[in-house]
Short mmCIF file of C-alpha atoms in Angstrom, two decimals:
data_model
loop_
_atom_site.label_atom_id
_atom_site.label_comp_id
_atom_site.label_asym_id
_atom_site.label_seq_id
_atom_site.Cartn_x
_atom_site.Cartn_y
_atom_site.Cartn_z
CA MET A 22 -31.13 -5.73 21.80
CA VAL A 23 -33.52 -5.63 18.85
CA ASN A 24 -35.49 -8.64 17.57
CA LEU A 25 -36.53 -8.81 13.92
CA LEU A 26 -37.16 -11.21 11.04
CA ILE A 27 -34.93 -11.20 7.94
CA ASP A 28 -35.91 -13.57 5.11
CA ASN A 29 -37.90 -15.63 7.66
CA ILE A 30 -34.86 -15.95 9.93
CA GLU A 31 -35.11 -14.64 13.49
CA VAL A 32 -32.33 -12.18 14.18
CA THR A 33 -31.29 -10.45 17.40
CA VAL A 34 -28.80 -7.59 17.19
CA PRO A 35 -27.86 -4.53 19.27
CA GLU A 36 -29.65 -1.22 18.81
CA GLU A 37 -28.19 1.13 16.19
CA THR A 38 -27.20 -1.84 13.98
CA THR A 39 -27.76 -1.22 10.28
CA ILE A 40 -29.93 -3.60 8.26
CA ILE A 41 -26.99 -4.72 6.15
CA GLU A 42 -24.99 -5.64 9.27
CA ALA A 43 -27.96 -7.43 10.84
CA ALA A 44 -28.41 -9.48 7.67
CA GLU A 45 -24.72 -10.39 7.62
CA SER A 46 -24.94 -11.59 11.23
CA ALA A 47 -27.55 -14.11 10.02
CA GLY A 48 -25.41 -15.19 7.07
CA ILE A 49 -27.43 -13.19 4.53
CA LEU A 50 -25.25 -11.20 2.14
CA ILE A 51 -26.97 -8.18 0.58
CA PRO A 52 -25.36 -6.99 -2.70
CA ARG A 53 -23.70 -3.59 -2.56
CA LEU A 54 -21.41 -1.35 -4.62
CA CYS A 55 -20.78 1.85 -2.69
CA TYR A 56 -20.85 0.63 0.92
CA LEU A 57 -17.75 0.95 3.10
CA LYS A 58 -18.40 0.50 6.80
CA GLU A 59 -18.09 3.77 8.74
CA ILE A 60 -16.61 5.46 5.66
CA ASN A 61 -19.19 5.41 2.89
CA GLU A 62 -22.69 4.63 4.14
CA ILE A 63 -24.64 6.96 1.85
CA GLY A 64 -26.80 4.61 -0.20
CA ALA A 65 -25.50 6.14 -3.44
CA CYS A 66 -25.74 3.00 -5.59
CA ARG A 67 -29.13 1.79 -4.24
CA VAL A 68 -28.13 -1.79 -4.98
CA CYS A 69 -28.48 -2.77 -1.32
CA VAL A 70 -32.22 -1.96 -1.11
CA VAL A 71 -34.54 -4.22 0.91
CA GLU A 72 -38.29 -4.49 1.40
CA ILE A 73 -39.75 -3.81 4.83
CA GLU A 74 -43.18 -5.29 5.52
CA GLY A 75 -45.82 -2.57 5.82
CA LYS A 76 -43.78 0.00 3.86
CA ASP A 77 -44.49 0.97 0.25
CA LYS A 78 -41.03 2.13 -0.74
CA LEU A 79 -37.76 0.21 -0.60
CA PHE A 80 -34.99 1.15 1.83
CA THR A 81 -31.22 1.15 1.46
CA SER A 82 -29.86 -1.32 3.99
CA CYS A 83 -26.44 0.32 4.46
CA ASN A 84 -27.69 3.47 6.20
CA ASN A 85 -31.02 2.45 7.72
CA LYS A 86 -31.05 0.94 11.20
CA VAL A 87 -33.07 -1.97 12.51
CA GLU A 88 -36.17 -1.53 14.65
CA ASP A 89 -37.78 -4.03 16.95
CA GLY A 90 -40.35 -6.23 15.20
CA MET A 91 -39.19 -5.42 11.67
CA VAL A 92 -39.92 -8.00 8.96
CA ILE A 93 -37.42 -7.59 6.13
CA TYR A 94 -37.08 -9.24 2.72
CA THR A 95 -33.70 -8.92 1.02
CA ASN A 96 -34.54 -10.79 -2.19
CA SER A 97 -38.28 -10.39 -2.82
CA PRO A 98 -39.62 -10.00 -6.42
CA LYS A 99 -39.98 -6.26 -5.81
CA VAL A 100 -36.39 -6.00 -4.56
CA ARG A 101 -34.97 -8.08 -7.43
CA LYS A 102 -36.79 -6.01 -10.06
CA HIS A 103 -35.63 -2.71 -8.56
CA ARG A 104 -32.06 -3.98 -8.08
CA LYS A 105 -31.84 -5.26 -11.66
CA THR A 106 -33.18 -1.99 -13.10
CA THR A 107 -30.70 -0.01 -10.99
CA VAL A 108 -27.71 -2.07 -12.14
CA GLU A 109 -28.88 -1.87 -15.78
CA MET A 110 -28.97 1.92 -15.51
CA ILE A 111 -25.50 1.97 -13.93
CA LEU A 112 -24.22 -0.21 -16.79
CA SER A 113 -25.68 2.21 -19.33
CA GLN A 114 -23.18 4.80 -18.07
CA HIS A 115 -20.30 2.36 -17.63
CA ASP A 116 -17.79 1.17 -20.21
CA SER A 117 -18.55 -2.56 -20.08
CA ASN A 118 -15.64 -3.71 -22.25
CA CYS A 119 -14.56 -6.11 -19.53
CA VAL A 120 -12.03 -8.09 -21.56
CA THR A 121 -9.64 -5.09 -21.60
CA CYS A 122 -10.24 -4.06 -17.98
CA VAL A 123 -7.69 -4.83 -15.27
CA ARG A 124 -10.54 -5.61 -12.86
CA SER A 125 -12.15 -8.25 -15.05
CA GLY A 126 -12.91 -11.22 -12.82
CA ASN A 127 -12.42 -9.09 -9.72
CA CYS A 128 -15.05 -6.41 -10.24
CA ALA A 129 -17.95 -5.75 -7.87
CA LEU A 130 -20.20 -4.45 -10.67
CA GLN A 131 -19.43 -7.44 -12.89
CA LYS A 132 -20.22 -9.79 -10.00
CA VAL A 133 -23.56 -8.12 -9.19
CA ALA A 134 -24.57 -8.02 -12.86
CA ASN A 135 -23.81 -11.73 -13.22
CA GLU A 136 -25.77 -12.56 -10.07
CA LEU A 137 -28.78 -10.64 -11.42
CA ASN A 138 -28.47 -12.49 -14.75
CA ILE A 139 -28.20 -9.28 -16.76
CA ILE A 140 -27.40 -10.31 -20.34
CA ASN A 141 -28.37 -7.11 -22.15
CA ILE A 142 -28.78 -3.41 -21.32
CA PRO A 143 -32.14 -1.93 -22.40
CA TYR A 144 -30.91 1.66 -22.14
CA GLU A 145 -28.85 3.79 -24.51
CA LYS A 146 -25.18 4.04 -23.60
CA GLU A 147 -23.99 7.45 -22.34
CA LEU A 148 -20.31 7.37 -21.42
CA GLU A 149 -18.28 10.19 -19.90
CA ARG A 150 -14.78 10.40 -21.35
CA LEU A 151 -12.45 12.96 -19.80
CA PRO A 152 -8.73 13.45 -20.59
CA TRP A 153 -6.13 12.12 -18.13
CA ASN A 154 -2.35 12.22 -17.85
CA LYS A 155 -1.40 8.62 -18.68
CA GLU A 156 2.10 9.14 -17.27
CA PHE A 157 0.77 9.74 -13.75
CA PRO A 158 1.13 6.67 -11.46
CA ILE A 159 -2.66 6.60 -10.84
CA ILE A 160 -4.85 6.29 -13.92
CA ARG A 161 -8.53 7.28 -13.92
CA ASP A 162 -10.94 6.14 -16.64
CA SER A 163 -14.03 8.34 -16.27
CA SER A 164 -16.04 6.07 -18.59
CA LYS A 165 -15.89 3.33 -15.95
CA CYS A 166 -16.78 5.49 -12.92
CA ILE A 167 -20.10 4.49 -11.27
CA ARG A 168 -20.24 7.52 -8.89
CA CYS A 169 -20.12 5.35 -5.78
CA MET A 170 -18.09 8.10 -4.01
CA ARG A 171 -15.78 5.60 -2.32
CA CYS A 172 -12.63 7.36 -3.56
CA ILE A 173 -13.90 10.70 -2.24
CA GLN A 174 -14.74 9.34 1.19
CA VAL A 175 -11.59 7.28 1.80
CA CYS A 176 -9.37 10.18 0.64
CA ASP A 177 -11.27 12.60 2.90
CA LYS A 178 -12.15 10.61 6.03
CA VAL A 179 -9.16 8.24 6.22
CA GLN A 180 -6.30 10.06 4.51
CA SER A 181 -7.51 13.66 5.09
CA MET A 182 -6.16 14.71 1.68
CA LYS A 183 -9.44 15.64 -0.08
CA VAL A 184 -7.97 15.11 -3.55
CA TRP A 185 -11.27 13.84 -5.01
CA ASP A 186 -14.58 15.70 -5.00
CA VAL A 187 -18.04 15.73 -6.56
CA VAL A 188 -18.26 17.86 -9.68
CA GLY A 189 -21.36 18.85 -11.65
CA THR A 190 -24.99 18.60 -10.58
CA GLY A 191 -28.05 16.52 -11.38
CA SER A 192 -27.60 13.98 -14.17
CA ARG A 193 -24.15 15.47 -14.87
CA THR A 194 -22.87 14.70 -11.38
CA SER A 195 -19.46 13.07 -11.55
CA VAL A 196 -16.19 12.67 -9.69
CA GLY A 197 -13.20 14.92 -10.33
CA ILE A 198 -10.20 16.59 -8.72
CA THR A 199 -10.92 19.13 -6.00
CA GLY A 200 -10.80 22.65 -7.40
CA ASN A 201 -10.98 21.30 -10.97
CA CYS A 202 -7.18 21.18 -11.12
CA LYS A 203 -5.11 18.52 -12.88
CA ILE A 204 -4.08 15.47 -10.88
CA GLU A 205 -0.35 16.21 -11.22
CA LYS A 206 -0.97 19.60 -9.56
CA ALA A 207 -3.09 18.19 -6.73
CA ASP A 208 -1.71 17.24 -3.31
CA CYS A 209 -2.04 13.53 -4.08
CA ALA A 210 0.25 11.43 -1.88
CA LEU A 211 -0.11 8.40 -4.19
CA CYS A 212 -1.15 6.28 -1.19
CA GLY A 213 -3.31 4.27 -3.60
CA GLN A 214 -6.28 3.89 -1.28
CA CYS A 215 -8.66 5.29 -3.88
CA VAL A 216 -7.49 2.52 -6.24
CA THR A 217 -7.83 -0.14 -3.55
CA HIS A 218 -11.39 0.90 -2.68
CA CYS A 219 -12.69 1.51 -6.21
CA PRO A 220 -15.16 -1.37 -6.84
CA VAL A 221 -14.62 -1.24 -10.62
CA GLY A 222 -11.76 -0.36 -12.98
CA ALA A 223 -12.26 3.41 -12.92
CA LEU A 224 -9.06 3.80 -10.90
CA ARG A 225 -5.93 1.71 -11.37
CA GLU A 226 -2.16 1.98 -11.22
CA ARG A 227 -0.25 2.85 -14.39
CA ASP A 228 0.70 -0.44 -16.02
CA ASP A 229 4.43 -0.63 -16.78
CA THR A 230 4.74 -4.31 -17.62
CA GLU A 231 5.37 -3.75 -21.34
CA LYS A 232 8.36 -1.52 -20.53
CA VAL A 233 9.79 -4.35 -18.44
CA TRP A 234 9.28 -6.87 -21.25
CA ASP A 235 11.14 -4.49 -23.58
CA ALA A 236 14.04 -4.16 -21.13
CA ILE A 237 14.29 -7.94 -20.73
CA ALA A 238 14.38 -8.32 -24.52
CA ALA A 239 17.08 -5.65 -24.96
CA LYS A 240 20.45 -7.39 -25.46
CA ASP A 241 22.45 -4.43 -24.12
CA LYS A 242 20.57 -4.34 -20.79
CA VAL A 243 21.26 -6.31 -17.62
CA THR A 244 17.92 -6.55 -15.80
CA ILE A 245 18.00 -6.68 -12.00
CA VAL A 246 14.81 -7.00 -9.94
CA GLN A 247 14.13 -6.62 -6.23
CA VAL A 248 11.08 -7.89 -4.33
CA ALA A 249 9.76 -6.11 -1.21
CA PRO A 250 9.01 -8.19 1.94
CA ALA A 251 5.29 -7.30 1.88
CA VAL A 252 4.87 -8.67 -1.66
CA ARG A 253 5.51 -12.23 -0.53
CA ALA A 254 2.44 -12.05 1.72
CA ALA A 255 0.03 -11.02 -1.05
CA TRP A 256 1.16 -12.26 -4.46
CA GLY A 257 -0.10 -15.83 -4.21
CA GLU A 258 -3.75 -15.15 -3.41
CA GLU A 259 -4.75 -14.10 -6.94
CA LEU A 260 -2.87 -17.07 -8.39
CA GLY A 261 -4.61 -19.59 -6.14
CA LEU A 262 -1.65 -20.29 -3.87
CA SER A 263 -2.04 -20.60 -0.11
CA HIS A 264 0.06 -18.45 2.21
CA GLU A 265 2.33 -21.43 2.91
CA GLU A 266 2.75 -22.17 -0.81
CA ALA A 267 3.40 -18.55 -1.89
CA THR A 268 7.02 -18.37 -0.80
CA MET A 269 9.72 -15.90 -1.74
CA GLY A 270 11.60 -18.76 -3.42
CA LYS A 271 8.73 -19.29 -5.87
CA ILE A 272 8.68 -15.59 -6.72
CA VAL A 273 12.39 -15.89 -7.55
CA ASP A 274 11.67 -18.89 -9.78
CA ALA A 275 8.87 -17.00 -11.57
CA LEU A 276 11.06 -13.94 -12.17
CA ARG A 277 13.89 -16.11 -13.51
CA ARG A 278 11.47 -17.79 -15.93
CA ILE A 279 10.17 -14.38 -17.00
CA GLY A 280 13.73 -13.52 -18.00
CA PHE A 281 15.36 -11.32 -15.35
CA ASP A 282 19.14 -11.66 -15.14
CA TYR A 283 19.44 -11.16 -11.38
CA VAL A 284 16.81 -11.47 -8.62
CA PHE A 285 17.15 -10.07 -5.10
CA ASP A 286 15.13 -9.67 -1.94
CA THR A 287 14.74 -6.06 -0.76
CA VAL A 288 15.52 -7.36 2.73
CA PHE A 289 19.24 -6.71 2.12
CA SER A 290 18.78 -3.05 1.21
CA ALA A 291 16.32 -2.74 4.11
CA ASP A 292 19.29 -3.60 6.30
CA LEU A 293 21.20 -0.76 4.65
CA THR A 294 18.36 1.65 5.44
CA ILE A 295 18.26 0.49 9.04
CA MET A 296 22.00 0.93 9.46
CA GLU A 297 21.78 4.49 8.10
CA GLU A 298 18.58 5.41 9.91
CA GLY A 299 19.62 3.91 13.24
CA THR A 300 22.99 5.69 13.11
CA GLU A 301 21.34 8.99 12.18
CA PHE A 302 18.83 8.74 15.01
CA VAL A 303 21.58 8.12 17.57
CA GLU A 304 23.47 11.20 16.32
CA ARG A 305 20.36 13.41 16.39
CA PHE A 306 19.30 12.14 19.80
CA LYS A 307 22.76 12.70 21.34
CA ASN A 308 22.87 16.24 19.93
CA GLU A 309 19.37 16.94 21.28
CA LYS A 310 18.03 17.55 17.77
CA THR A 311 14.91 15.57 18.71
CA LYS A 312 14.21 17.74 21.74
CA LYS A 313 11.55 19.91 20.08
CA MET A 314 10.35 17.65 17.26
CA PRO A 315 11.10 13.98 16.60
CA MET A 316 13.01 12.43 13.75
CA PHE A 317 10.55 10.90 11.28
CA THR A 318 11.23 7.84 9.14
CA SER A 319 11.65 8.49 5.41
CA CYS A 320 11.07 5.08 3.77
CA CYS A 321 7.41 5.70 2.81
CA PRO A 322 7.15 7.90 -0.32
CA GLY A 323 3.46 8.59 0.29
CA TRP A 324 4.40 10.09 3.66
CA ILE A 325 7.22 12.10 2.06
CA ARG A 326 4.81 13.60 -0.48
CA PHE A 327 2.37 14.36 2.34
CA VAL A 328 4.97 16.22 4.42
CA LYS A 329 6.25 18.25 1.49
CA SER A 330 2.75 19.44 0.53
CA GLN A 331 1.09 19.74 3.95
CA TYR A 332 3.90 20.44 6.45
CA PRO A 333 6.97 21.61 4.47
CA HIS A 334 8.52 23.09 7.62
CA LEU A 335 8.92 19.51 8.95
CA VAL A 336 11.05 18.31 6.02
CA PRO A 337 14.29 18.82 8.05
CA GLN A 338 12.87 16.39 10.65
CA LEU A 339 12.79 13.55 8.12
CA SER A 340 15.55 10.99 8.18
CA THR A 341 17.98 11.60 5.33
CA ALA A 342 18.24 7.85 4.65
CA LYS A 343 16.82 6.65 1.36
CA SER A 344 14.14 3.99 1.33
CA PRO A 345 15.22 0.35 0.80
CA GLN A 346 13.96 0.55 -2.78
CA GLN A 347 16.17 3.52 -3.63
CA MET A 348 19.19 2.21 -1.73
CA PHE A 349 18.87 -0.99 -3.73
CA GLY A 350 19.00 0.98 -6.98
CA SER A 351 22.00 2.98 -5.80
CA VAL A 352 23.91 -0.14 -4.77
CA MET A 353 23.08 -1.98 -7.99
CA LYS A 354 24.46 0.84 -10.16
CA THR A 355 27.61 1.32 -8.09
CA TYR A 356 28.85 -1.51 -5.87
CA TYR A 357 27.15 -4.36 -7.72
CA ALA A 358 27.94 -2.93 -11.17
CA GLN A 359 31.62 -2.99 -10.23
CA LYS A 360 31.40 -6.55 -8.92
CA ILE A 361 29.83 -7.95 -12.11
CA GLY A 362 31.82 -5.69 -14.45
CA VAL A 363 28.86 -3.90 -16.07
CA LYS A 364 28.54 -0.18 -16.79
CA PRO A 365 25.79 1.53 -14.72
CA GLU A 366 24.05 2.79 -17.86
CA ASN A 367 23.58 -0.83 -18.98
CA ILE A 368 21.88 -1.86 -15.75
CA TYR A 369 18.07 -1.73 -15.70
CA THR A 370 16.69 -1.94 -12.16
CA VAL A 371 13.12 -3.00 -11.44
CA SER A 372 11.32 -2.98 -8.08
CA ILE A 373 8.26 -5.03 -7.16
CA MET A 374 6.49 -3.13 -4.41
CA PRO A 375 3.08 -3.22 -2.67
CA CYS A 376 2.58 0.54 -3.04
CA ILE A 377 1.75 2.83 -5.99
CA ALA A 378 3.68 5.67 -4.33
CA LYS A 379 6.87 3.74 -5.10
CA LYS A 380 6.26 4.46 -8.80
CA GLY A 381 6.34 8.15 -7.98
CA GLU A 382 9.35 7.79 -5.68
CA SER A 383 11.52 6.29 -8.42
CA LYS A 384 11.05 9.45 -10.51
CA MET A 385 11.34 12.07 -7.76
CA GLU A 386 14.00 14.67 -8.51
CA LEU A 387 15.37 14.54 -4.99
CA LEU A 388 16.54 11.02 -5.78
CA TYR A 389 18.41 11.85 -8.99
CA GLU A 390 22.06 10.80 -9.20
CA GLU A 391 24.73 12.26 -11.44
CA TYR A 392 26.10 9.01 -12.82
CA GLU A 393 23.02 7.29 -14.29
CA GLY A 394 19.65 9.04 -14.09
CA HIS A 395 17.39 7.24 -11.63
CA ASP A 396 18.38 4.72 -8.99
CA VAL A 397 15.36 2.58 -9.94
CA ASN A 398 14.28 2.50 -13.58
CA LEU A 399 10.82 1.04 -13.09
CA VAL A 400 8.43 -0.05 -10.34
CA LEU A 401 5.81 -2.78 -10.59
CA THR A 402 3.03 -3.45 -8.09
CA THR A 403 2.10 -6.92 -6.86
CA ARG A 404 -0.79 -6.92 -9.35
CA GLU A 405 1.59 -6.18 -12.23
CA LEU A 406 3.87 -9.04 -11.10
CA ASN A 407 0.92 -11.41 -11.32
CA ARG A 408 0.02 -10.10 -14.78
CA MET A 409 3.55 -10.84 -15.98
CA ILE A 410 3.39 -14.35 -14.54
CA LYS A 411 0.12 -14.93 -16.42
CA THR A 412 1.48 -13.36 -19.62
CA ALA A 413 4.45 -15.75 -19.44
CA HIS A 414 1.96 -18.65 -19.12
CA ILE A 415 3.63 -19.86 -15.94
CA ASP A 416 1.59 -22.40 -13.99
CA PRO A 417 1.98 -21.38 -10.31
CA CYS A 418 1.79 -25.06 -9.31
CA THR A 419 5.04 -25.74 -11.20
CA LEU A 420 7.08 -23.11 -9.38
CA ASN A 421 9.95 -24.28 -7.18
CA ASN A 422 11.75 -22.67 -4.28
CA VAL A 423 14.83 -20.98 -5.75
CA GLU A 424 17.37 -18.83 -3.90
CA CYS A 425 18.14 -15.23 -4.79
CA ASP A 426 21.43 -14.39 -6.49
CA GLU A 427 24.72 -14.37 -4.65
CA LEU A 428 26.49 -11.51 -2.86
CA MET A 429 23.29 -9.88 -1.62
CA LYS A 430 20.91 -12.79 -1.22
CA ASP A 431 21.18 -12.84 2.58
CA GLY A 432 19.14 -10.56 4.80
CA THR A 433 18.09 -10.34 8.40
CA GLY A 434 14.96 -10.16 10.46
CA ALA A 435 15.40 -6.40 10.53
CA GLY A 436 14.57 -6.30 6.84
CA VAL A 437 11.82 -8.92 7.00
CA ILE A 438 9.74 -7.05 9.57
CA PHE A 439 9.63 -3.98 7.30
CA GLY A 440 6.52 -5.68 5.93
CA THR A 441 4.49 -5.23 9.09
CA THR A 442 3.29 -2.20 11.01
CA GLY A 443 5.99 -0.87 13.32
CA GLY A 444 8.65 -3.07 11.75
CA VAL A 445 10.75 -0.12 10.57
CA MET A 446 10.68 1.40 14.03
CA GLU A 447 11.59 -1.86 15.75
CA ALA A 448 14.48 -2.54 13.37
CA ALA A 449 15.83 1.01 13.76
CA LEU A 450 15.60 0.83 17.56
CA ARG A 451 17.45 -2.48 17.52
CA SER A 452 20.24 -0.86 15.52
CA ALA A 453 20.30 2.12 17.88
CA TYR A 454 20.41 -0.23 20.87
CA TYR A 455 23.47 -2.01 19.47
CA LEU A 456 25.22 1.22 18.47
CA ILE A 457 24.76 2.61 21.99
CA THR A 458 25.30 -0.52 24.11
CA ASN A 459 27.45 -2.64 21.74
CA ARG A 460 25.19 -5.65 22.29
CA ASN A 461 21.97 -7.03 20.80
CA PRO A 462 18.66 -6.58 22.65
CA ASP A 463 16.37 -9.43 23.66
CA PRO A 464 14.17 -10.80 20.84
CA ASP A 465 10.97 -9.34 22.30
CA ALA A 466 12.46 -6.10 23.56
CA PHE A 467 10.71 -3.85 21.03
CA ARG A 468 7.74 -5.97 20.01
CA ILE A 469 5.42 -3.38 21.60
CA VAL A 470 5.90 -1.02 18.62
CA ARG A 471 5.08 -3.65 15.99
CA GLY A 472 1.61 -4.56 14.75
CA SER A 473 -0.58 -2.77 17.31
CA ARG A 474 -2.49 0.50 17.50
CA GLU A 475 -3.94 2.64 20.24
CA THR A 476 -7.42 4.14 19.96
CA LYS A 477 -6.09 7.64 19.30
CA GLY A 478 -4.66 6.52 15.97
CA TRP A 479 -1.07 5.67 16.77
CA THR A 480 1.02 3.44 18.99
CA SER A 481 3.52 4.90 21.41
CA ALA A 482 6.05 3.45 23.82
CA GLU A 483 8.99 4.43 25.98
CA ILE A 484 11.98 2.24 25.20
CA ASP A 485 14.99 1.90 27.50
CA ILE A 486 18.26 1.77 25.54
CA GLY A 487 21.14 1.46 27.94
CA VAL A 488 21.05 4.51 30.19
CA ILE A 489 18.65 6.53 28.02
CA THR A 490 14.91 6.35 27.33
CA VAL A 491 13.55 6.86 23.82
CA LYS A 492 9.96 7.94 23.31
CA ALA A 493 8.77 6.36 20.07
CA ALA A 494 5.52 6.33 18.08
CA VAL A 495 4.19 4.41 15.09
CA VAL A 496 1.37 5.84 12.98
CA ASN A 497 -0.46 4.50 9.92
CA GLY A 498 -2.68 6.49 7.59
CA LEU A 499 -2.21 10.10 6.60
CA GLY A 500 -5.28 11.19 8.58
CA ASN A 501 -3.72 9.74 11.71
CA ALA A 502 -0.36 11.26 10.76
CA ARG A 503 -2.00 14.68 10.54
CA ALA A 504 -3.55 14.22 13.98
CA LEU A 505 -0.19 13.19 15.44
CA ILE A 506 1.63 16.18 13.91
CA GLU A 507 -0.97 18.57 15.25
CA ALA A 508 -0.69 16.99 18.69
CA LEU A 509 3.11 17.38 18.53
CA GLU A 510 2.90 21.02 17.47
CA LYS A 511 0.40 21.81 20.25
CA GLY A 512 2.70 20.22 22.80
CA GLU A 513 0.15 17.58 23.73
CA VAL A 514 2.62 14.74 23.10
CA LYS A 515 6.40 14.41 22.93
CA TYR A 516 8.34 11.84 20.92
CA ASP A 517 11.95 11.35 19.85
CA PHE A 518 11.37 8.99 16.92
CA VAL A 519 8.25 8.44 14.79
CA GLU A 520 7.54 5.85 12.08
CA VAL A 521 4.92 6.91 9.53
CA MET A 522 3.32 4.82 6.81
CA ALA A 523 0.83 6.38 4.40
CA PHE A 524 -1.63 3.60 5.05
CA GLN A 525 -1.83 0.61 7.34
CA GLU A 526 -0.31 -2.34 5.47
CA VAL A 527 -0.26 -4.96 8.20
CA VAL A 528 0.76 -8.28 6.66
CA SER A 529 1.40 -11.68 8.14
CA VAL A 530 5.16 -11.80 8.43
CA VAL A 531 6.36 -14.60 10.66
CA VAL A 532 9.53 -13.47 12.37
CA ASP A 533 11.30 -16.24 14.24
CA ASN A 534 13.35 -15.20 17.25
CA ARG A 535 16.48 -16.41 15.47
CA TYR A 536 16.18 -13.43 13.11
CA MET A 537 16.84 -11.20 16.09
CA MET A 538 19.54 -13.35 17.61
CA GLU A 539 21.48 -15.87 15.51
CA GLU A 540 21.06 -14.03 12.20
CA SER A 541 21.19 -10.43 13.38
CA TYR A 542 23.35 -8.48 10.94
CA LEU A 543 25.13 -7.09 13.95
CA GLN A 544 26.37 -10.61 14.70
CA ASN A 545 26.60 -12.05 11.18
CA VAL A 546 30.11 -10.96 10.24
CA GLU A 547 29.70 -11.64 6.50
CA ILE A 548 26.54 -9.57 6.04
CA PHE A 549 27.71 -6.89 8.43
CA SER A 550 31.01 -6.45 6.58
CA ILE A 551 29.29 -6.06 3.20
CA ILE A 552 26.90 -3.47 4.66
CA LEU A 553 29.81 -1.53 6.15
CA ILE A 554 31.70 -1.55 2.84
CA ILE A 555 28.67 -0.25 0.95
CA THR A 556 27.59 2.39 3.47
CA GLN A 557 31.12 3.74 3.80
CA ARG A 558 32.20 3.65 0.15
CA PHE A 559 28.93 4.97 -1.24
CA ALA A 560 27.73 7.04 1.73
CA SER A 561 26.50 9.98 -0.37
CA LEU A 562 24.26 7.69 -2.42
CA MET A 563 22.45 6.51 0.71
CA LYS A 564 21.00 9.95 1.39
CA ILE A 565 17.97 11.87 0.17
CA ARG A 566 18.75 15.33 -1.13
CA MET A 567 15.69 17.45 -0.28
#
């Protein structure tokens, strides 16, 4: 243990602890812009500098470790002056038009500048403006980039894709696409982690809200929207609602007020995916098609893009089942169109998803259908949903719990747990269990594959289904997926079924045991019969055509 003094507070921390971590352990928050623990500890922004007694120069606290007897000042006059000058210089190369920035009010640079009471910039503005394809799902505004390198590091160290890189030298150093190619030609999986970790508005998702407003206003269009299970766990935070207050019913109310004609929960189409995927796995397993390489899930478009660019020879190992989003679009423009007596070309389907890759998935050619272009016309992220709620001047406190529309408003626990790590695997195994044994498993039978991770980067388990044993694995993050694939190809591990998500999106989804027992779609005759009708009548529309 190391003993030191930080802002006159005695602190004791283990050896090898960084100054910034030691300060946090004492309740002292040091401002930072570029710091990401164990990912980006390079002191690029120099906002986190501190003064060490007996030293002339200032030290970055994110990548300098504590020493016994250190006396540190995190907010001395010398530190404040240096920090303010640094932020002023960063602002001189940053487009500070905050009122038109999607990160206004949620921007790390804006927060630091406000805390330092910066009300003018004494340096001449020098903004970098580079062209960008505004139709690509990820939008980069080079004039807002602060060269923190977060996007580079998270893409490299976590996702192993290396899409972003440093370009230029000296004062012209900037961030660009590796190999100076265009983003649409790069191996970007659209996982969105660069957007998530950008501290400013230099990276964002393409905003499609105006297109949705136009569709709602069009008198010849019937607008149908679906909401993914994971959205319900995140949408309320920005609007000031607690987790208990931010219910799915209030999302339905908000979407109805916005003007959508029909509102559905993606849970129903998740059940369709599970029925297809579970059935396909049983067939492949019985025919020993998983003997050499496992069947991989196909509901994550970021993972699909990754496989096609990095391991194209594994494409045949992907499940042929469409994702819940795409199955929803297919069903809406076939089965549901017939039920409500509307032509498919007059139906405009919108998805609200937690993932930018879903924007890319809705336009992928492998998902084209002959009858009406794309299954899903447009995809909005959770952030875009909140922008629409604000644009409609809806007070979140006035929202009520409203049910989804009839015919497909019911779903099961199988669909709900899609929103948590391992949920897809658990739901698929439950389906496989029923298809093999003709009975439902115990509620906790497959909980081992949901929401946990082993130190090697993925969770694995051997599951007994009747007289057979299935070796399953769940992996999150493309870097971990790459490690798992390499281990499979080297023969170091052996699995029959693998769930892959482009990034770990563990959300708090409370799944009551009744979801797996009383309301299982394998026991609920009404839901089960609808699913059977759809999967049998429109079987070809449930599949991906690679």
